[in-house]
Amino acid sequence: MMRRTKVLGIAIACSVGLVLAGCGGETGEALPGDGKTVTSTAARTTAGAASTTAGSAAPGESGAESGSAAPDPVDPPEPGDKPGEGAPATGPAAEPAPEPAEPTPAPGGAGLWDPCALPESALSAAGLDASTEQNITGSWRPDWLTCQWQSADGAFDMTVVSTDRSLDEVRQDPEFKEYTSVYVDGRDAVKYRSIQDVNMSTCAVSVVVPDGSVMFSLRLHGGKPEVGQSCGQTAVVSEALAAYLP
């Protein structure tokens, strides 16, 4: 009887231990000898903290924590690179050496006879005032040598032009009219008038020379001249000066 009572006491004690063990499992403590982790409440707290850590990167570490690769470091510029391509400017670029200036051609055609070289004695004999000489090269064409004088009595002016064109080319010039073949000091020549001359106050004659021809162009001053007066005066002056042509 005594032994049965002792056994019954041991059974009641074991039952009480089992009840206490079940209550401890609800509080999240592991059973003795059990290898399992803590309660679900603790697991949820731990998982939430881990999620927060994974989703929130520390300042300056966003690329590493979020999985984005950090940018590659920029290589320093190589010496000799052009400005704008990574090379630092080393100072103002050297300016290229200026090209040598082309020589300015002398006015007038090379090799042409210069009418301004006519001697004063010849000019005076032709009725011209040598002191009124004007070198107006380029007034007709850039490569033609041109000189002009006033007559001694102020009745006309005479322009002498040294050109490189033949008498045939003179006849084809549309700026003139009334072409007539003549002779001046034994040389072939052609007489003509400007198409703009409406009152017969001008006349010209071109005389052949080795390098082309020389034009004597006369213009009367004053009112309307008599018929043939301008060309008659041109013939006198050109004849007096033709002896000095080349």
XYZ file of C-alpha atoms in Angstrom:
246
model
C 0.000 0.000 0.000
C 2.828 2.209 0.833
C 4.532 1.470 -2.518
C 1.364 2.241 -4.522
C 1.014 5.591 -2.787
C 4.622 6.429 -3.653
C 4.125 5.538 -7.293
C 0.998 7.634 -7.465
C 2.877 10.613 -6.057
C 5.580 10.258 -8.656
C 2.967 10.185 -11.459
C 1.272 13.322 -10.140
C 4.623 15.100 -9.983
C 5.385 14.166 -13.606
C 1.968 15.452 -14.674
C 2.584 18.759 -12.999
C 5.991 19.005 -14.769
C 4.387 18.369 -18.135
C 1.787 21.097 -17.553
C 4.466 23.579 -16.584
C 6.500 22.611 -19.646
C 3.530 23.371 -21.915
C 3.067 26.822 -20.459
C 6.739 27.549 -20.971
C 6.394 26.737 -24.727
C 3.735 29.430 -25.097
C 6.122 32.056 -23.710
C 8.661 31.315 -26.411
C 11.295 29.489 -24.331
C 12.786 26.352 -25.842
C 12.093 23.065 -24.131
C 15.016 21.487 -22.419
C 17.012 19.482 -24.969
C 15.020 20.914 -27.896
C 17.244 22.387 -30.739
C 14.482 24.507 -32.305
C 14.610 28.368 -32.347
C 12.615 30.759 -30.227
C 8.929 31.644 -30.613
C 7.288 32.991 -33.748
C 7.017 36.460 -32.157
C 10.775 36.648 -31.753
C 11.266 35.321 -35.285
C 8.992 37.991 -36.725
C 10.865 40.721 -34.835
C 14.190 39.434 -36.113
C 12.907 39.151 -39.709
C 11.524 42.712 -39.616
C 14.828 44.079 -38.397
C 16.682 42.201 -41.142
C 14.288 43.520 -43.781
C 14.751 47.073 -42.520
C 18.513 46.663 -42.669
C 18.392 45.306 -46.222
C 16.040 48.043 -47.493
C 17.712 51.047 -45.823
C 21.307 51.634 -46.809
C 23.540 53.905 -44.814
C 24.355 57.289 -46.401
C 27.132 56.883 -48.934
C 26.559 53.122 -49.238
C 23.313 53.123 -51.255
C 24.962 51.564 -54.305
C 26.550 48.755 -52.340
C 23.517 47.968 -50.146
C 20.962 48.140 -53.014
C 22.947 45.954 -55.358
C 23.952 48.763 -57.863
C 27.563 48.678 -58.969
C 29.736 51.648 -58.027
C 30.903 53.821 -61.024
C 34.317 53.014 -62.447
C 37.036 55.498 -61.506
C 37.887 58.060 -64.224
C 41.333 57.618 -65.676
C 43.555 60.707 -65.497
C 44.141 62.450 -68.875
C 47.154 61.351 -70.815
C 49.821 63.966 -71.550
C 49.390 65.505 -74.981
C 45.608 65.149 -75.162
C 43.785 68.016 -76.846
C 41.883 70.498 -74.658
C 38.294 69.393 -74.271
C 39.292 65.707 -74.400
C 40.385 65.412 -70.799
C 43.783 67.079 -71.029
C 44.317 70.126 -68.842
C 45.040 73.336 -70.691
C 48.755 74.107 -70.585
C 48.417 77.711 -71.791
C 47.373 79.616 -74.953
C 48.014 77.774 -78.194
C 50.794 79.179 -80.319
C 49.491 81.223 -83.232
C 50.556 80.027 -86.689
C 53.184 82.084 -88.398
C 51.617 84.619 -90.793
C 51.916 83.814 -94.444
C 54.138 86.153 -96.408
C 52.159 88.871 -98.140
C 51.969 88.662 -101.879
C 53.723 91.516 -103.594
C 51.392 94.206 -104.870
C 51.679 94.436 -108.657
C 52.785 97.753 -109.993
C 50.036 99.712 -111.750
C 50.015 99.463 -115.493
C 50.962 96.675 -117.832
C 54.541 95.452 -117.812
C 56.517 96.489 -120.887
C 54.067 99.151 -122.061
C 55.336 102.535 -123.161
C 54.721 105.289 -120.567
C 53.013 108.361 -122.090
C 53.998 110.464 -119.064
C 57.581 110.119 -120.336
C 56.864 112.468 -123.264
C 59.342 115.402 -123.136
C 58.082 118.877 -122.344
C 59.339 120.139 -125.661
C 57.160 117.673 -127.536
C 54.128 118.590 -125.450
C 54.653 122.296 -126.047
C 55.048 121.742 -129.788
C 51.679 119.906 -129.779
C 49.975 122.863 -128.057
C 49.802 121.230 -124.603
C 50.715 122.721 -121.219
C 53.302 120.360 -119.647
C 52.636 121.751 -116.157
C 49.082 120.341 -116.195
C 50.252 116.729 -116.531
C 48.184 114.153 -114.595
C 49.078 110.488 -114.317
C 45.662 108.805 -114.278
C 46.739 105.209 -114.879
C 43.812 102.893 -114.143
C 41.118 105.388 -115.154
C 40.487 103.406 -118.356
C 41.710 99.954 -117.424
C 44.028 98.881 -114.567
C 46.806 97.660 -116.849
C 46.830 100.635 -119.237
C 49.241 103.536 -118.659
C 47.415 106.850 -118.923
C 48.476 110.507 -118.862
C 46.480 113.706 -119.466
C 47.265 117.367 -120.249
C 45.302 120.566 -120.804
C 45.923 122.615 -123.919
C 47.942 125.797 -123.567
C 44.940 127.921 -124.557
C 42.444 125.915 -122.427
C 40.393 124.941 -125.489
C 40.730 121.162 -125.014
C 42.360 118.363 -123.022
C 44.324 115.453 -124.456
C 44.492 111.989 -122.876
C 47.134 109.536 -124.109
C 46.607 105.856 -123.238
C 49.195 103.111 -123.780
C 47.406 99.781 -124.326
C 48.209 96.192 -125.198
C 45.413 95.706 -127.733
C 45.669 95.618 -131.508
C 43.838 97.892 -133.950
C 41.452 95.039 -134.758
C 40.525 94.806 -131.076
C 39.987 98.564 -131.015
C 37.506 98.309 -133.891
C 35.537 95.653 -131.992
C 35.091 97.812 -128.888
C 31.321 98.489 -128.478
C 31.993 101.713 -126.571
C 33.034 103.497 -129.789
C 31.613 104.201 -133.225
C 32.427 105.716 -136.658
C 35.692 103.807 -137.194
C 37.894 105.150 -139.986
C 41.345 103.851 -141.022
C 43.995 106.581 -141.152
C 47.769 107.078 -140.983
C 49.630 108.969 -138.264
C 53.311 109.736 -138.846
C 53.380 106.910 -141.412
C 51.869 104.324 -138.981
C 48.629 102.457 -139.319
C 45.922 103.998 -137.171
C 42.167 104.094 -136.715
C 39.995 107.118 -135.897
C 36.722 106.808 -133.946
C 34.345 108.519 -131.522
C 32.659 107.594 -128.247
C 29.061 106.333 -128.516
C 28.177 108.737 -125.671
C 29.337 111.776 -127.640
C 26.146 113.418 -128.918
C 27.503 116.902 -129.656
C 30.674 115.862 -131.571
C 33.021 117.284 -128.916
C 35.344 114.255 -128.698
C 37.519 112.285 -131.072
C 40.152 109.565 -130.688
C 42.808 107.923 -132.808
C 44.741 104.733 -131.985
C 48.200 104.309 -133.478
C 49.907 100.925 -133.775
C 53.057 100.255 -131.678
C 55.088 97.045 -131.144
C 53.291 96.084 -127.879
C 49.774 97.068 -128.970
C 48.491 100.568 -129.694
C 48.488 104.072 -128.235
C 45.246 106.025 -128.093
C 45.083 109.830 -128.361
C 41.709 111.000 -127.039
C 40.780 114.680 -127.324
C 37.829 116.521 -125.764
C 36.882 120.077 -126.672
C 35.794 122.530 -123.960
C 33.052 125.116 -124.280
C 29.886 125.013 -126.388
C 28.996 122.862 -129.352
C 31.964 122.710 -131.769
C 31.924 122.916 -135.511
C 31.599 119.689 -137.502
C 34.954 117.938 -137.726
C 36.630 120.308 -135.310
C 37.382 117.704 -132.626
C 38.828 115.116 -135.030
C 40.780 117.797 -136.885
C 42.446 118.924 -133.653
C 43.102 115.282 -132.675
C 44.953 114.697 -135.939
C 47.216 117.702 -135.294
C 48.178 116.686 -131.740
C 48.650 112.971 -132.479
C 50.827 113.716 -135.486
C 53.080 115.936 -133.370
C 53.493 113.308 -130.629
C 53.640 110.120 -132.714
C 57.356 110.666 -133.432
C 58.058 109.825 -129.769
C 56.192 106.514 -129.785
C 58.212 103.286 -129.525
